[in-house]
Every structure is written in C-alpha cells, then in structure tokens.
CSV table of C-alpha atoms in Angstrom, one decimal:
chain,number,residue,atom,x,y,z
A,14,UNK,CA,149.5,135.8,131.2
A,15,UNK,CA,148.9,133.1,133.4
A,16,UNK,CA,148.4,131.2,131.2
A,17,UNK,CA,151.2,131.7,129.1
A,18,UNK,CA,153.4,131.5,132.0
A,19,UNK,CA,152.0,127.9,132.5
A,20,UNK,CA,152.9,127.2,129.0
A,21,UNK,CA,156.9,127.8,129.6
A,22,UNK,CA,156.7,126.0,132.7
A,23,UNK,CA,159.4,123.4,132.7
A,24,UNK,CA,159.0,119.9,134.0
A,25,UNK,CA,160.7,119.4,137.2
A,26,UNK,CA,160.4,116.0,139.6
A,27,UNK,CA,158.0,116.8,142.6
A,28,UNK,CA,160.0,116.3,146.0
A,29,UNK,CA,158.7,113.0,146.9
A,30,UNK,CA,159.9,111.8,142.9
A,31,UNK,CA,163.6,112.6,143.4
A,32,UNK,CA,165.6,110.0,143.8
A,33,UNK,CA,169.1,109.6,145.6
A,34,UNK,CA,170.7,107.7,142.5
A,35,UNK,CA,169.7,110.2,139.9
A,36,UNK,CA,171.2,112.8,141.9
A,37,UNK,CA,174.5,111.2,142.5
A,38,UNK,CA,174.6,110.3,138.7
A,39,UNK,CA,174.2,113.4,137.8
A,40,UNK,CA,176.9,115.1,140.3
A,41,UNK,CA,178.8,112.5,139.4
A,42,UNK,CA,179.7,114.7,136.0
A,43,UNK,CA,182.8,116.7,136.6
A,44,UNK,CA,181.2,119.7,134.5
A,45,UNK,CA,177.9,118.9,136.5
A,46,UNK,CA,179.7,119.3,139.9
A,47,UNK,CA,181.5,122.8,138.8
A,48,UNK,CA,178.1,124.1,138.0
A,49,UNK,CA,176.4,123.2,141.0
A,50,UNK,CA,179.4,124.7,142.7
A,51,UNK,CA,178.7,127.9,140.7
A,52,UNK,CA,174.7,128.2,141.3
A,53,UNK,CA,175.7,127.2,144.6
A,54,UNK,CA,177.1,130.2,145.2
A,55,UNK,CA,174.4,132.6,144.0
A,56,UNK,CA,171.3,132.2,146.7
A,57,UNK,CA,169.3,134.8,143.7
A,58,UNK,CA,170.4,132.0,141.2
A,59,UNK,CA,172.3,131.8,137.5
A,60,UNK,CA,171.1,132.1,134.3
A,61,UNK,CA,173.1,129.7,132.5
A,62,UNK,CA,174.9,131.7,130.2
A,63,UNK,CA,176.1,133.1,134.2
A,64,UNK,CA,177.7,129.7,134.4
A,65,UNK,CA,181.5,130.3,133.9
A,66,UNK,CA,182.3,126.9,132.2
A,67,UNK,CA,184.2,126.6,128.8
A,68,UNK,CA,181.2,124.2,126.9
A,69,UNK,CA,179.5,124.8,124.2
A,70,UNK,CA,176.1,126.4,125.0
A,71,UNK,CA,174.5,123.1,124.2
A,72,UNK,CA,176.6,121.0,126.5
A,73,UNK,CA,175.5,123.6,129.2
A,74,UNK,CA,171.9,123.4,128.1
A,75,UNK,CA,171.8,119.9,128.7
A,76,UNK,CA,174.2,120.3,131.9
A,77,UNK,CA,171.1,121.4,133.2
A,78,UNK,CA,168.6,119.5,131.9
A,79,UNK,CA,169.8,116.8,133.7
A,80,UNK,CA,170.3,118.9,137.1
A,81,UNK,CA,166.7,119.6,136.6
A,82,UNK,CA,165.5,116.4,135.6
A,83,UNK,CA,166.7,115.0,138.5
A,84,UNK,CA,165.7,117.5,141.1
A,85,UNK,CA,169.0,119.4,141.8
A,86,UNK,CA,168.1,122.5,140.3
A,87,UNK,CA,165.3,124.5,139.5
A,88,UNK,CA,164.5,126.4,136.4
A,89,UNK,CA,162.1,129.1,135.5
A,90,UNK,CA,162.4,131.4,132.8
A,91,UNK,CA,163.0,135.2,133.0
A,92,UNK,CA,162.4,136.5,129.9
A,93,UNK,CA,164.2,134.2,127.3
A,94,UNK,CA,166.9,133.0,129.9
A,95,UNK,CA,166.5,130.3,132.1
A,96,UNK,CA,167.3,131.2,135.8
A,97,UNK,CA,168.8,128.2,137.7
A,98,UNK,CA,168.7,127.9,141.8
A,99,UNK,CA,169.7,124.5,143.7
A,100,UNK,CA,166.9,123.2,145.4
A,101,UNK,CA,168.1,123.2,148.7
A,102,UNK,CA,165.2,122.6,150.4
A,103,UNK,CA,163.6,119.9,149.2
A,104,UNK,CA,166.8,118.2,149.0
A,105,UNK,CA,167.9,119.1,152.9
A,106,UNK,CA,164.6,117.4,153.6
A,107,UNK,CA,164.8,114.4,151.4
A,108,UNK,CA,169.0,113.8,152.3
A,109,UNK,CA,169.6,115.8,154.9
A,110,UNK,CA,173.5,116.8,154.8
A,111,UNK,CA,174.1,115.6,151.4
A,112,UNK,CA,174.4,118.4,149.3
A,113,UNK,CA,176.2,120.0,151.4
A,114,UNK,CA,178.7,117.4,151.7
A,115,UNK,CA,179.1,116.9,148.1
A,116,UNK,CA,179.5,121.0,148.0
A,117,UNK,CA,182.3,120.8,150.6
A,118,UNK,CA,184.2,117.9,149.1
A,119,UNK,CA,184.1,119.4,145.7
A,120,UNK,CA,185.5,122.5,147.1
A,121,UNK,CA,188.4,120.7,149.1
A,122,UNK,CA,189.3,118.6,146.0
A,123,UNK,CA,189.4,121.9,143.9
A,124,UNK,CA,191.4,123.3,146.7
A,125,UNK,CA,194.0,120.3,146.8
A,126,UNK,CA,194.5,121.3,143.2
A,127,UNK,CA,193.3,118.4,141.6
A,128,UNK,CA,189.8,119.7,140.5
B,16,UNK,CA,205.5,84.1,152.1
B,17,UNK,CA,205.1,88.0,151.8
B,18,UNK,CA,205.8,87.3,148.2
B,19,UNK,CA,202.5,85.4,147.9
B,20,UNK,CA,200.5,87.8,149.5
B,21,UNK,CA,201.9,90.2,147.0
B,22,UNK,CA,201.1,88.6,144.6
B,23,UNK,CA,197.5,88.4,145.7
B,24,UNK,CA,197.1,92.1,146.2
B,25,UNK,CA,194.4,94.2,144.9
B,26,UNK,CA,194.5,97.5,143.3
B,27,UNK,CA,193.7,100.3,145.2
B,28,UNK,CA,194.0,104.1,144.6
B,29,UNK,CA,196.0,105.5,147.2
B,30,UNK,CA,193.9,108.2,149.0
B,31,UNK,CA,195.4,111.2,147.0
B,32,UNK,CA,194.0,109.4,144.1
B,33,UNK,CA,190.3,109.1,144.9
B,34,UNK,CA,188.5,111.1,142.8
B,35,UNK,CA,184.6,112.7,143.8
B,36,UNK,CA,183.4,112.2,140.8
B,37,UNK,CA,184.2,108.3,140.9
B,38,UNK,CA,183.0,108.3,144.0
B,39,UNK,CA,179.7,109.7,143.4
B,40,UNK,CA,179.2,107.8,140.1
B,41,UNK,CA,180.4,104.3,142.2
B,42,UNK,CA,177.8,105.3,144.3
B,43,UNK,CA,175.4,106.4,142.2
B,44,UNK,CA,174.6,102.1,141.1
B,45,UNK,CA,171.2,101.4,143.4
B,46,UNK,CA,172.9,98.2,143.8
B,47,UNK,CA,176.5,99.4,144.4
B,48,UNK,CA,174.8,102.1,146.8
B,49,UNK,CA,173.2,98.8,148.4
B,50,UNK,CA,176.2,97.0,149.1
B,51,UNK,CA,178.0,100.1,150.4
B,52,UNK,CA,174.9,100.6,152.7
B,53,UNK,CA,176.0,96.1,153.6
B,54,UNK,CA,179.6,96.6,154.0
B,55,UNK,CA,179.1,100.1,156.0
B,56,UNK,CA,177.2,98.2,159.1
B,57,UNK,CA,180.3,95.4,159.4
B,58,UNK,CA,182.9,97.7,161.0
B,59,UNK,CA,184.8,93.6,160.1
B,60,UNK,CA,184.0,93.8,156.9
B,61,UNK,CA,182.2,91.2,155.0
B,62,UNK,CA,183.3,89.0,152.0
B,63,UNK,CA,181.4,89.3,148.6
B,64,UNK,CA,179.3,86.6,149.4
B,65,UNK,CA,177.9,87.7,152.8
B,66,UNK,CA,176.2,90.4,151.2
B,67,UNK,CA,172.9,89.8,150.7
B,68,UNK,CA,171.8,91.1,147.3
B,69,UNK,CA,170.3,88.7,144.7
B,70,UNK,CA,172.1,89.7,141.7
B,71,UNK,CA,174.8,86.9,140.0
B,72,UNK,CA,177.6,86.4,141.6
B,73,UNK,CA,180.2,87.9,138.4
B,74,UNK,CA,177.5,91.3,138.8
B,75,UNK,CA,178.6,91.5,142.7
B,76,UNK,CA,182.1,90.9,141.4
B,77,UNK,CA,182.3,93.7,138.8
B,78,UNK,CA,180.4,96.1,141.3
B,79,UNK,CA,183.2,95.2,144.1
B,80,UNK,CA,185.9,96.1,141.5
B,81,UNK,CA,184.0,99.3,140.7
B,82,UNK,CA,183.7,100.6,144.7
B,83,UNK,CA,187.3,99.4,145.0
B,84,UNK,CA,189.1,101.3,142.0
B,85,UNK,CA,187.6,104.5,143.1
B,86,UNK,CA,188.4,104.0,146.5
B,87,UNK,CA,185.0,103.4,148.5
B,88,UNK,CA,186.4,100.1,149.6
B,89,UNK,CA,189.2,98.3,150.3
B,90,UNK,CA,189.3,94.3,149.1
B,91,UNK,CA,192.0,92.1,150.8
B,92,UNK,CA,191.5,88.5,150.2
B,93,UNK,CA,191.3,86.3,153.3
B,94,UNK,CA,191.9,82.8,151.6
B,95,UNK,CA,190.1,82.8,148.5
B,96,UNK,CA,187.3,85.3,149.5
B,97,UNK,CA,188.0,88.5,149.5
B,98,UNK,CA,187.2,90.8,152.1
B,99,UNK,CA,185.6,94.1,151.8
B,100,UNK,CA,185.7,97.2,154.1
B,101,UNK,CA,184.8,100.9,153.9
B,102,UNK,CA,187.6,102.9,153.1
B,103,UNK,CA,186.2,105.2,156.1
B,104,UNK,CA,189.1,106.8,157.3
B,105,UNK,CA,191.0,108.2,154.0
B,106,UNK,CA,187.0,109.6,152.2
B,107,UNK,CA,187.0,111.2,155.4
B,108,UNK,CA,190.1,113.2,154.6
B,109,UNK,CA,189.3,113.8,151.3
B,110,UNK,CA,185.4,114.4,151.9
B,111,UNK,CA,184.4,115.2,155.3
B,112,UNK,CA,180.8,113.7,156.0
B,113,UNK,CA,180.3,112.9,152.5
B,114,UNK,CA,180.0,109.0,153.1
B,115,UNK,CA,178.1,109.2,156.0
B,116,UNK,CA,176.0,111.6,154.2
B,117,UNK,CA,175.6,109.4,151.4
B,118,UNK,CA,174.5,106.8,153.5
B,119,UNK,CA,172.6,108.4,155.7
B,120,UNK,CA,170.6,109.8,152.6
B,121,UNK,CA,170.2,105.9,151.2
B,122,UNK,CA,168.9,104.9,154.7
B,123,UNK,CA,166.3,107.6,154.7
B,124,UNK,CA,165.0,106.9,151.4
B,125,UNK,CA,164.8,103.0,151.9
B,126,UNK,CA,163.0,104.1,155.2
B,127,UNK,CA,160.4,106.2,152.6
B,128,UNK,CA,159.9,102.6,151.1
B,129,UNK,CA,160.9,104.0,147.4
B,130,UNK,CA,164.4,102.3,148.0
C-alpha cells in the first residue's frame, strides 16, 4: 500500500530548490494567478475540478503542473483526483511576505474591475 | 525647448494601466530582477550603464524597456543617457508591499548563495 502511494507521488521541488524567478513566472499568467487565489481561499485544498475557471481540463492540468513544478502548489492524489494546496510555509520561509503580497495585489486589481 | 523635451519623452503606462501580471512577468527574468535590485538601491536613479550587469548594451536596453513598459521603472533622458528610477509610489498604491516583498525575496535568495 505504501508502494502504491509512492508510485502515485508527483514530483515536487524541495524547499531549497524553489527559485524566486520560477515562482514569479508561474504567477505572471492571469489564469494561474486566479487559480492560486482560489486555492488560497481553501486551507483544506481544492481538487483541480473545484477551481471555477472556464478553461479546458487539459489547460487546467497544465497550469497546476507549472504551479507544482515551481513550488507554489503541493499536489497529492486523493482517490483519482489531485488535491492542491499552497506551499505557504515553504514560501514564507524562503520569501517572507511575498505570497501574501501577490495575493493581496491580485485581489486589489480584481477589485478595481480590471482583473 | 519644451517641445524638444516632449519629443524625447519615453512612453510609460499611466498608473491605472499597470497590470500585476505584466509586473510579475517582468520581474521573473533573473537579469531584470537584478537590475531592479540595483536600481532600488539608488533613490536618485541609475543610468543604464551604471547597472553593473555583464550583458551586452542592447540586452540591457531591452530589459529596461520591458521594465518601463510594464510600469516598474520610469526612464527619463538626462543628456544622452537614460536615468532609471523605480515607480515606487505607483506600485505601492496599486499593490501595497509587493515590490518590497519581491526585493526582499531576491536579496534573501542571493544571500543563500543561489542567486
């Protein structure tokens, strides 16, 4: 059972492998920024399909993969679905205040009716 | 004389035209991130050639143009040189804490010897 779990583990960068440039690049896409804002609202995490974004499933899968591979999101299988959580602690240790700053900025922009 | 100044004015987005995604994208390039960190250290601004980055002049010019066009940097001619300053006030009003968060994160990463 442990072996089965391991086979289904997705690759994540370790904390020290997370690079600021990759995080900023991942967040510079408007759709990924929206995804991150949605995931941030749910401490328990969201499955990919729970994110209310009007894009193709394959597009969503791609965006989540980019977010996982740069270290913004942790993805674990729950049954056949992938559960997504922000790597808040890792990001906060590496880049204090950055994630919250970006989330606040994204909401401020959306609030101005331009996002 | 005013006309001459106007002809040499460079195009900048107004404050309301600045988009978070564009700012994050501009900052997601390692060289541009270094440029921004350098410019941030000089309240009076820096000319392009004062930025100590070992890249071709044309590359530096390109990076500064990207930073100007997304609203991170203000460029004004001083003689034949372009003087660059961060648009701190505009960015702070739009996205409170974001720029400082990114600068802090960039320095933290560089301090870990990985930047």
